[in-house]
Tab-separated table of C-alpha atoms in Angstrom:
chain	number	residue	atom	x	y	z
A	1	UNK	CA	96.451	316.554	295.446
A	2	UNK	CA	95.054	313.502	293.670
A	3	UNK	CA	94.254	315.586	290.582
A	4	UNK	CA	97.787	316.735	290.402
A	5	UNK	CA	99.099	313.130	290.555
A	6	UNK	CA	96.629	311.942	287.944
A	7	UNK	CA	97.700	314.863	285.672
A	8	UNK	CA	101.352	313.950	286.177
A	9	UNK	CA	100.689	310.287	285.295
A	10	UNK	CA	99.035	311.432	282.131
A	11	UNK	CA	102.136	313.309	281.174
A	12	UNK	CA	104.368	310.276	281.932
A	13	UNK	CA	102.267	308.279	279.433
A	14	UNK	CA	102.622	311.022	276.780
A	15	UNK	CA	106.419	311.318	277.220
A	16	UNK	CA	106.893	307.472	277.076
A	17	UNK	CA	104.861	307.527	273.816
A	18	UNK	CA	106.951	310.433	272.583
A	19	UNK	CA	110.134	308.303	273.387
A	20	UNK	CA	108.785	305.357	271.414
A	21	UNK	CA	107.887	307.654	268.559
A	22	UNK	CA	111.369	308.952	268.314
A	23	UNK	CA	112.818	305.447	268.515
A	24	UNK	CA	111.231	304.801	265.190
A	25	UNK	CA	113.607	307.480	263.608
A	26	UNK	CA	116.856	307.415	265.611
A	27	UNK	CA	119.148	305.383	267.901
A	28	UNK	CA	119.989	306.148	271.505
A	29	UNK	CA	123.373	307.710	272.032
A	30	UNK	CA	124.085	305.179	274.896
A	31	UNK	CA	122.667	301.741	274.203
A	32	UNK	CA	122.997	300.620	277.807
A	33	UNK	CA	120.581	301.935	280.397
A	34	UNK	CA	122.162	304.322	282.754
A	35	UNK	CA	121.251	307.123	285.106
A	36	UNK	CA	121.876	309.649	282.409
A	37	UNK	CA	119.237	308.262	280.151
A	38	UNK	CA	116.750	307.961	283.028
A	39	UNK	CA	117.561	311.460	284.083
A	40	UNK	CA	116.916	312.916	280.680
A	41	UNK	CA	113.387	311.318	280.383
A	42	UNK	CA	112.516	312.148	283.942
A	43	UNK	CA	113.695	315.760	283.486
A	44	UNK	CA	111.490	316.049	280.417
A	45	UNK	CA	108.509	314.739	282.155
A	46	UNK	CA	108.931	317.248	284.922
A	47	UNK	CA	109.428	320.166	282.654
A	48	UNK	CA	106.461	319.279	280.400
A	49	UNK	CA	104.200	318.831	283.524
A	50	UNK	CA	105.357	322.267	284.919
A	51	UNK	CA	104.814	323.995	281.530
A	52	UNK	CA	101.392	322.378	281.109
A	53	UNK	CA	100.497	323.413	284.725
A	54	UNK	CA	101.507	327.039	284.655
A	55	UNK	CA	100.708	327.853	281.062
A	56	UNK	CA	97.335	326.099	280.890
A	57	UNK	CA	95.634	329.264	279.602
A	58	UNK	CA	98.367	330.204	277.087
A	59	UNK	CA	97.845	327.173	274.590
A	60	UNK	CA	100.136	328.388	271.753
A	61	UNK	CA	103.032	329.379	274.102
A	62	UNK	CA	102.570	326.200	276.017
A	63	UNK	CA	102.780	324.004	272.814
A	64	UNK	CA	105.832	325.869	271.522
A	65	UNK	CA	107.739	325.492	274.833
A	66	UNK	CA	106.861	321.789	275.007
A	67	UNK	CA	108.061	321.329	271.476
A	68	UNK	CA	111.397	323.154	272.149
A	69	UNK	CA	111.990	321.238	275.478
A	70	UNK	CA	111.105	317.989	273.835
A	71	UNK	CA	113.567	318.542	270.917
A	72	UNK	CA	116.387	319.494	273.362
A	73	UNK	CA	115.854	316.393	275.513
A	74	UNK	CA	115.588	314.045	272.529
A	75	UNK	CA	118.780	315.514	271.014
A	76	UNK	CA	120.575	314.531	274.211
A	77	UNK	CA	118.861	311.140	274.430
A	78	UNK	CA	119.148	310.120	270.667
A	79	UNK	CA	121.732	310.465	267.795
A	80	UNK	CA	119.955	313.464	266.262
A	81	UNK	CA	120.832	316.956	265.352
A	82	UNK	CA	118.559	319.694	266.922
A	83	UNK	CA	116.715	320.609	263.805
A	84	UNK	CA	115.638	317.058	263.027
A	85	UNK	CA	114.613	316.595	266.561
A	86	UNK	CA	112.579	319.791	266.371
A	87	UNK	CA	110.728	318.506	263.342
A	88	UNK	CA	109.929	315.135	264.967
A	89	UNK	CA	108.891	316.815	268.231
A	90	UNK	CA	106.515	319.093	266.242
A	91	UNK	CA	105.083	316.002	264.410
A	92	UNK	CA	104.499	314.197	267.634
A	93	UNK	CA	102.898	317.175	269.346
A	94	UNK	CA	100.610	317.465	266.278
A	95	UNK	CA	99.663	313.842	266.678
A	96	UNK	CA	99.165	314.321	270.366
A	97	UNK	CA	96.950	317.349	269.827
A	98	UNK	CA	94.931	315.435	267.212
A	99	UNK	CA	94.225	312.639	269.623
A	100	UNK	CA	93.565	315.125	272.541
A	101	UNK	CA	90.977	316.833	270.266
A	102	UNK	CA	89.389	313.364	269.601
A	103	UNK	CA	89.320	312.797	273.404
A	104	UNK	CA	87.730	316.211	273.974
A	105	UNK	CA	85.166	315.622	271.239
A	106	UNK	CA	84.387	312.301	272.936
A	107	UNK	CA	84.002	313.988	276.344
A	108	UNK	CA	81.692	316.623	275.046
A	109	UNK	CA	79.594	314.052	272.947
A	110	UNK	CA	79.028	312.018	276.211
A	111	UNK	CA	78.716	314.686	278.793
A	112	UNK	CA	77.594	317.725	276.603
A	113	UNK	CA	79.796	320.196	278.298
A	114	UNK	CA	83.256	320.448	279.775
A	115	UNK	CA	81.817	322.170	282.879
A	116	UNK	CA	79.653	319.083	283.449
A	117	UNK	CA	82.711	316.860	283.434
A	118	UNK	CA	84.598	318.983	285.938
A	119	UNK	CA	81.625	319.263	288.238
A	120	UNK	CA	80.084	315.751	288.310
A	121	UNK	CA	81.848	313.395	285.949
A	122	UNK	CA	85.528	314.049	286.619
A	123	UNK	CA	86.326	310.306	286.868
A	124	UNK	CA	84.714	309.639	283.482
A	125	UNK	CA	86.737	312.545	282.093
A	126	UNK	CA	90.081	310.964	283.348
A	127	UNK	CA	89.066	307.601	282.045
A	128	UNK	CA	88.495	309.072	278.550
A	129	UNK	CA	91.828	310.903	278.854
A	130	UNK	CA	93.593	307.696	279.625
A	131	UNK	CA	91.696	305.931	276.780
A	132	UNK	CA	93.108	308.722	274.513
A	133	UNK	CA	96.737	307.952	275.663
A	134	UNK	CA	96.150	304.218	274.834
A	135	UNK	CA	95.022	305.309	271.345
A	136	UNK	CA	98.169	307.519	271.074
A	137	UNK	CA	100.216	304.393	272.020
A	138	UNK	CA	98.661	302.378	269.344
A	139	UNK	CA	99.196	304.901	266.652
A	140	UNK	CA	102.773	305.280	267.705
A	141	UNK	CA	103.226	301.549	267.504
A	142	UNK	CA	101.908	301.521	264.004
A	143	UNK	CA	104.348	304.317	263.067
A	144	UNK	CA	107.268	302.300	264.639
A	145	UNK	CA	106.217	299.115	262.845
A	146	UNK	CA	106.145	300.849	259.458
A	147	UNK	CA	109.264	302.998	259.883
A	148	UNK	CA	111.154	301.375	262.765
A	149	UNK	CA	114.425	299.501	262.905
A	150	UNK	CA	115.459	295.853	263.149
A	151	UNK	CA	113.878	295.095	266.399
A	152	UNK	CA	110.443	296.143	265.093
A	153	UNK	CA	110.925	294.042	261.891
A	154	UNK	CA	111.827	290.870	263.708
A	155	UNK	CA	108.168	290.595	264.959
A	156	UNK	CA	106.116	289.109	262.020
A	157	UNK	CA	102.663	290.607	261.159
A	158	UNK	CA	100.861	287.865	263.022
A	159	UNK	CA	102.893	288.309	266.073
A	160	UNK	CA	102.156	292.154	265.895
A	161	UNK	CA	98.576	291.350	265.681
A	162	UNK	CA	98.936	289.223	268.905
A	163	UNK	CA	100.705	292.055	270.622
A	164	UNK	CA	98.189	294.735	269.596
A	165	UNK	CA	95.517	292.629	271.221
A	166	UNK	CA	96.876	293.817	274.625
A	167	UNK	CA	96.118	297.581	274.084
A	168	UNK	CA	92.863	296.622	272.318
A	169	UNK	CA	91.953	294.740	275.554
A	170	UNK	CA	92.946	297.796	277.528
A	171	UNK	CA	90.620	299.968	275.346
A	172	UNK	CA	87.647	297.644	275.900
A	173	UNK	CA	88.342	297.490	279.668
A	174	UNK	CA	88.419	301.346	280.009
A	175	UNK	CA	85.345	301.516	277.869
A	176	UNK	CA	83.602	299.151	280.210
A	177	UNK	CA	84.709	301.304	283.156
A	178	UNK	CA	83.105	304.262	281.353
A	179	UNK	CA	79.960	302.516	280.986
A	180	UNK	CA	79.668	301.274	284.637
A	181	UNK	CA	81.175	304.419	286.156
A	182	UNK	CA	77.736	306.014	286.689
A	183	UNK	CA	76.807	303.188	289.113
A	184	UNK	CA	79.795	303.661	291.461
A	185	UNK	CA	78.774	304.038	295.083
A	186	UNK	CA	81.690	305.953	296.597
A	187	UNK	CA	85.029	307.723	296.037
A	188	UNK	CA	87.109	304.618	296.791
A	189	UNK	CA	85.506	302.827	293.813
A	190	UNK	CA	86.106	305.704	291.504
A	191	UNK	CA	89.794	305.938	292.667
A	192	UNK	CA	90.145	302.120	292.220
A	193	UNK	CA	88.829	302.410	288.566
A	194	UNK	CA	91.358	305.157	287.939
A	195	UNK	CA	94.202	303.258	289.383
A	196	UNK	CA	93.260	300.135	287.291
A	197	UNK	CA	93.077	302.229	284.065
A	198	UNK	CA	96.460	303.853	284.679
A	199	UNK	CA	98.015	300.525	285.522
A	200	UNK	CA	96.559	298.943	282.419
A	201	UNK	CA	97.877	301.859	280.199
A	202	UNK	CA	101.406	301.680	281.898
A	203	UNK	CA	101.575	297.866	281.449
A	204	UNK	CA	101.110	298.271	277.760
A	205	UNK	CA	104.444	300.256	277.644
A	206	UNK	CA	106.073	297.866	280.123
A	207	UNK	CA	105.109	294.832	277.931
A	208	UNK	CA	106.158	296.657	274.692
A	209	UNK	CA	109.701	297.272	276.134
A	210	UNK	CA	109.863	293.739	277.546
A	211	UNK	CA	109.180	292.313	274.081
A	212	UNK	CA	111.478	294.740	272.584
A	213	UNK	CA	114.324	293.879	274.856
A	214	UNK	CA	113.730	290.135	274.099
A	215	UNK	CA	113.803	290.792	270.380
A	216	UNK	CA	117.069	292.753	270.564
A	217	UNK	CA	118.607	289.921	272.609
A	218	UNK	CA	117.440	287.403	269.939
A	219	UNK	CA	118.764	289.691	267.113
A	220	UNK	CA	122.166	289.817	268.846
A	221	UNK	CA	122.363	286.060	269.156
A	222	UNK	CA	121.342	285.599	265.579
A	223	UNK	CA	124.059	288.150	264.415
A	224	UNK	CA	126.606	286.337	266.660
A	225	UNK	CA	125.641	282.977	264.957
A	226	UNK	CA	126.095	284.692	261.552
A	227	UNK	CA	129.457	286.061	262.546
A	228	UNK	CA	130.642	282.704	263.853
A	229	UNK	CA	129.600	281.058	260.639
A	230	UNK	CA	131.318	283.669	258.460
A	231	UNK	CA	134.367	283.361	260.758
A	232	UNK	CA	134.419	279.578	260.076
A	233	UNK	CA	134.065	279.981	256.301
A	234	UNK	CA	136.920	282.359	256.262
A	235	UNK	CA	139.123	280.316	258.559
A	236	UNK	CA	138.424	277.329	256.367
A	237	UNK	CA	139.406	279.317	253.284
A	238	UNK	CA	142.575	280.530	254.738
A	239	UNK	CA	143.490	277.117	255.994
A	240	UNK	CA	142.930	275.772	252.701
A	241	UNK	CA	145.061	278.524	251.127
A	242	UNK	CA	147.865	277.674	253.672
A	243	UNK	CA	147.590	274.046	252.721
A	244	UNK	CA	147.927	274.933	249.041
A	245	UNK	CA	151.026	276.920	249.795
A	246	UNK	CA	152.491	273.900	251.650
A	247	UNK	CA	151.681	271.737	248.781
A	248	UNK	CA	153.183	274.331	246.466
A	249	UNK	CA	156.392	274.229	248.275
A	250	UNK	CA	156.481	270.403	248.061
A	251	UNK	CA	155.746	270.566	244.353
A	252	UNK	CA	158.609	273.016	243.828
A	253	UNK	CA	160.922	270.706	245.611
A	254	UNK	CA	159.632	267.756	243.463
A	255	UNK	CA	159.939	269.761	240.248
A	256	UNK	CA	163.575	270.510	241.032
A	257	UNK	CA	164.387	266.834	241.511
A	258	UNK	CA	162.449	266.031	238.229
A	259	UNK	CA	164.303	268.697	236.262
A	260	UNK	CA	167.658	267.292	237.554
A	261	UNK	CA	166.470	263.759	236.469
A	262	UNK	CA	165.568	265.024	232.970
A	263	UNK	CA	168.917	266.820	232.600
A	264	UNK	CA	170.632	263.583	233.662
A	265	UNK	CA	168.680	261.586	230.956
A	266	UNK	CA	169.440	264.322	228.361
A	267	UNK	CA	173.164	264.197	229.234
A	268	UNK	CA	173.254	260.367	228.859
A	269	UNK	CA	171.174	260.664	225.673
A	270	UNK	CA	168.653	258.139	226.956
A	271	UNK	CA	165.795	259.549	224.881
A	272	UNK	CA	163.495	256.609	225.085
A	273	UNK	CA	163.520	256.652	228.878
A	274	UNK	CA	163.325	260.426	228.916
A	275	UNK	CA	160.105	260.256	226.764
A	276	UNK	CA	158.473	257.750	229.076
A	277	UNK	CA	159.483	259.780	232.098
A	278	UNK	CA	158.183	263.082	230.803
A	279	UNK	CA	154.937	261.482	229.728
A	280	UNK	CA	154.619	260.101	233.259
A	281	UNK	CA	155.031	263.386	235.130
A	282	UNK	CA	152.983	265.527	232.697
A	283	UNK	CA	149.871	263.606	233.765
A	284	UNK	CA	150.060	265.491	237.094
A	285	UNK	CA	150.211	268.926	235.569
A	286	UNK	CA	146.510	269.152	235.139
A	287	UNK	CA	146.278	269.459	238.903
A	288	UNK	CA	148.299	272.583	238.899
A	289	UNK	CA	147.461	274.643	242.068
A	290	UNK	CA	147.230	278.012	240.354
A	291	UNK	CA	145.359	277.198	237.259
A	292	UNK	CA	142.696	279.884	237.809
A	293	UNK	CA	143.853	283.518	237.523
A	294	UNK	CA	141.211	286.395	237.608
A	295	UNK	CA	143.669	289.139	238.773
A	296	UNK	CA	141.664	289.128	242.030
A	297	UNK	CA	143.565	287.530	244.894
A	298	UNK	CA	140.628	286.533	246.999
A	299	UNK	CA	138.678	285.227	244.032
A	300	UNK	CA	141.790	283.288	242.791
A	301	UNK	CA	142.339	281.740	246.370
A	302	UNK	CA	138.735	280.582	246.717
A	303	UNK	CA	138.352	279.176	243.175
A	304	UNK	CA	141.743	277.418	243.256
A	305	UNK	CA	140.958	275.832	246.596
A	306	UNK	CA	137.418	274.811	245.253
A	307	UNK	CA	139.002	273.472	242.115
A	308	UNK	CA	141.398	271.173	243.948
A	309	UNK	CA	138.522	269.995	246.256
A	310	UNK	CA	136.324	269.067	243.130
A	311	UNK	CA	139.287	267.265	241.593
A	312	UNK	CA	139.686	265.249	244.799
A	313	UNK	CA	136.140	264.343	245.001
A	314	UNK	CA	135.638	263.468	241.215
A	315	UNK	CA	133.405	266.483	240.613
A	316	UNK	CA	133.464	268.116	237.146
A	317	UNK	CA	134.037	271.852	237.756
A	318	UNK	CA	133.383	273.998	234.693
A	319	UNK	CA	133.886	277.826	235.005
A	320	UNK	CA	133.738	280.960	232.999
A	321	UNK	CA	135.638	283.856	234.293
A	322	UNK	CA	137.262	287.143	233.086
A	323	UNK	CA	139.337	289.995	234.591
A	324	UNK	CA	137.892	290.588	238.053
A	325	UNK	CA	140.565	293.137	239.319
A	326	UNK	CA	138.086	296.042	239.149
A	327	UNK	CA	134.979	294.663	240.846
A	328	UNK	CA	133.499	296.913	243.589
A	329	UNK	CA	132.800	294.012	246.061
A	330	UNK	CA	134.453	293.783	249.501
A	331	UNK	CA	136.637	290.804	250.048
A	332	UNK	CA	134.608	289.583	252.931
A	333	UNK	CA	131.429	289.724	250.884
A	334	UNK	CA	133.067	287.722	248.040
A	335	UNK	CA	133.921	285.062	250.609
A	336	UNK	CA	130.404	284.963	251.825
A	337	UNK	CA	128.907	284.496	248.306
A	338	UNK	CA	131.529	282.099	246.821
A	339	UNK	CA	132.178	279.964	249.904
A	340	UNK	CA	128.436	279.360	250.556
A	341	UNK	CA	127.296	278.863	246.978
A	342	UNK	CA	130.137	276.541	246.021
A	343	UNK	CA	130.274	274.571	249.348
A	344	UNK	CA	126.497	273.998	249.014
A	345	UNK	CA	127.103	272.918	245.399
A	346	UNK	CA	129.929	270.465	246.383
A	347	UNK	CA	127.670	269.012	249.196
A	348	UNK	CA	124.890	268.433	246.624
A	349	UNK	CA	127.103	266.800	244.063
A	350	UNK	CA	128.592	264.411	246.626
A	351	UNK	CA	125.206	263.046	247.030
A	352	UNK	CA	124.664	262.494	243.443
A	353	UNK	CA	125.007	258.824	242.189
A	354	UNK	CA	125.696	259.458	238.532
A	355	UNK	CA	126.434	262.876	237.162
A	356	UNK	CA	128.445	265.244	239.374
A	357	UNK	CA	128.879	268.675	237.685
A	358	UNK	CA	129.272	272.243	239.019
A	359	UNK	CA	129.140	275.070	236.451
A	360	UNK	CA	130.108	278.509	237.580
A	361	UNK	CA	130.164	281.974	235.886
A	362	UNK	CA	131.822	284.930	237.585
A	363	UNK	CA	132.304	287.706	235.071
A	364	UNK	CA	132.191	291.489	234.989
A	365	UNK	CA	130.164	292.736	232.056
A	366	UNK	CA	129.883	296.401	231.646
A	367	UNK	CA	128.507	297.943	234.799
A	368	UNK	CA	127.421	294.769	236.468
A	369	UNK	CA	128.970	291.599	237.921
A	370	UNK	CA	127.360	288.232	237.274
A	371	UNK	CA	127.853	285.367	239.614
A	372	UNK	CA	126.019	282.080	238.856
A	373	UNK	CA	126.366	278.502	239.990
A	374	UNK	CA	124.631	275.550	238.569
A	375	UNK	CA	125.124	272.111	239.996
A	376	UNK	CA	123.471	268.676	239.780
A	377	UNK	CA	121.664	267.131	242.702
A	378	UNK	CA	119.656	264.100	243.712
A	379	UNK	CA	116.634	264.446	245.925
A	380	UNK	CA	114.157	267.381	246.366
A	381	UNK	CA	114.729	271.064	246.844
A	382	UNK	CA	111.827	273.157	248.081
A	383	UNK	CA	111.913	276.843	247.123
A	384	UNK	CA	109.401	279.198	248.645
A	385	UNK	CA	109.198	283.034	248.029
A	386	UNK	CA	112.736	282.777	246.611
A	387	UNK	CA	114.140	281.132	249.696
A	388	UNK	CA	115.569	277.539	249.839
A	389	UNK	CA	113.707	275.457	252.397
A	390	UNK	CA	116.435	272.965	253.221
A	391	UNK	CA	115.628	269.395	254.075
A	392	UNK	CA	119.067	268.640	255.609
A	393	UNK	CA	118.702	266.975	258.963
A	394	UNK	CA	122.123	268.145	260.201
A	395	UNK	CA	123.181	271.777	260.519
A	396	UNK	CA	119.896	273.075	259.199
A	397	UNK	CA	120.292	276.268	261.037
A	398	UNK	CA	123.775	276.920	259.488
A	399	UNK	CA	122.514	276.141	256.024
A	400	UNK	CA	119.753	278.724	256.499
A	401	UNK	CA	122.217	281.241	257.852
A	402	UNK	CA	124.512	280.772	254.828
A	403	UNK	CA	121.850	281.471	252.336
A	404	UNK	CA	120.576	284.353	254.467
A	405	UNK	CA	124.096	285.780	254.390
A	406	UNK	CA	124.119	285.709	250.622
A	407	UNK	CA	120.714	287.431	250.407
A	408	UNK	CA	122.029	290.171	252.864
A	409	UNK	CA	125.097	290.843	250.648
A	410	UNK	CA	122.771	290.993	247.517
A	411	UNK	CA	120.484	293.509	249.281
A	412	UNK	CA	123.397	295.631	250.554
A	413	UNK	CA	124.667	296.127	247.034
A	414	UNK	CA	121.241	296.705	245.450
A	415	UNK	CA	121.489	293.531	243.461
A	416	UNK	CA	119.070	290.839	242.345
A	417	UNK	CA	119.053	287.055	242.268
A	418	UNK	CA	117.269	284.075	240.733
A	419	UNK	CA	116.777	280.733	242.215
A	420	UNK	CA	115.641	277.704	239.946
A	421	UNK	CA	115.746	274.051	239.932
A	422	UNK	CA	114.824	271.695	237.109
A	423	UNK	CA	115.927	268.406	235.638
A	424	UNK	CA	118.049	267.590	238.627
A	425	UNK	CA	119.911	270.866	238.319
A	426	UNK	CA	120.007	273.682	240.863
A	427	UNK	CA	120.667	277.143	239.649
A	428	UNK	CA	121.524	280.321	241.716
A	429	UNK	CA	122.338	283.540	239.731
A	430	UNK	CA	123.267	286.908	241.136
A	431	UNK	CA	123.556	290.329	239.399
A	432	UNK	CA	125.344	293.160	241.327
A	433	UNK	CA	125.457	296.619	239.746
A	434	UNK	CA	128.825	298.389	239.718
């Protein structure tokens, strides 16, 4: 009976490793844990165990059935079509067979024959089998790290090395058990060694999923922070647009009164006063709200809003633009790029004592869009690996998220960027292919 339980536990470890292997290539159909997901994995464990038990002498048929059953179960569990699931199931089974072959070679190298293992070294044989499953787990982890999704990428290389230390510790512990197993006095000690070995192997998987769940939760929190920052940027932009419309309505009313006054002066032929009055009101025309026109509503709204803000803050805003009506960049991504770049530029210029200048280029040239912002600044900017290391004491996280958002947009469109700073000027240039 104990032999059957131990064999079943080995199958459990194999299927859990198989699940982790598939997670490197596909997402679950149901993100939340429920009875259906647990039922699929449990059913797969039972089916594989039954196939292995009754077809132990028919190796090829056993392997084919296990591959088919695994593919069906993983199609139900993951967002995969059957043929892809069949390919991945075959790959995993090949990996499992290679490690099982290594385990068998290790057994024979130590105990000289399988018959000797079954007769007098059955504990050592199971310990080596468990050791093989831990090796399988480590190989699957490496595959997941190299190919896996977001949650595996959040963990840095140094952190992965720390996590891998746990299965390495398990391997050393089971190896120690193997070395000392020959000195065991009774059956209870042998069973205790096997229980500890199984628990250690199982704890590796439990710790992996525990860390994975923590990373997913942190990723969701990070994404929520980014979403909130984007929402604030867009809200501020739309609020600014609304304020500009209000100002435009007031200006329209003022212009009507001014035109009536001009008509009155013309009628009375008071040309001297008319000349002075026209000269007085024309000085305000340089602050016309819609002085920037790129044939792109979103770009116009942002740039006109920024232009008014720079006028109010005595910042020179120099720009070069052309017709942007045909650019293939989503409106929300334009908001992310322009609002973050120009808001950061305004903040930097506000801290300047002397020269306050922002130079912007937003043009479509051939099959690419060029967006560049150059601004003056006082102080020190640290750039490491193409990333800005901000020294702002307030809202440090938000500043980092803003730059990170720009990088995400650039990556999504397959673009490139350059960040430079010299002679108290900061330069951020982006090229996005069209």
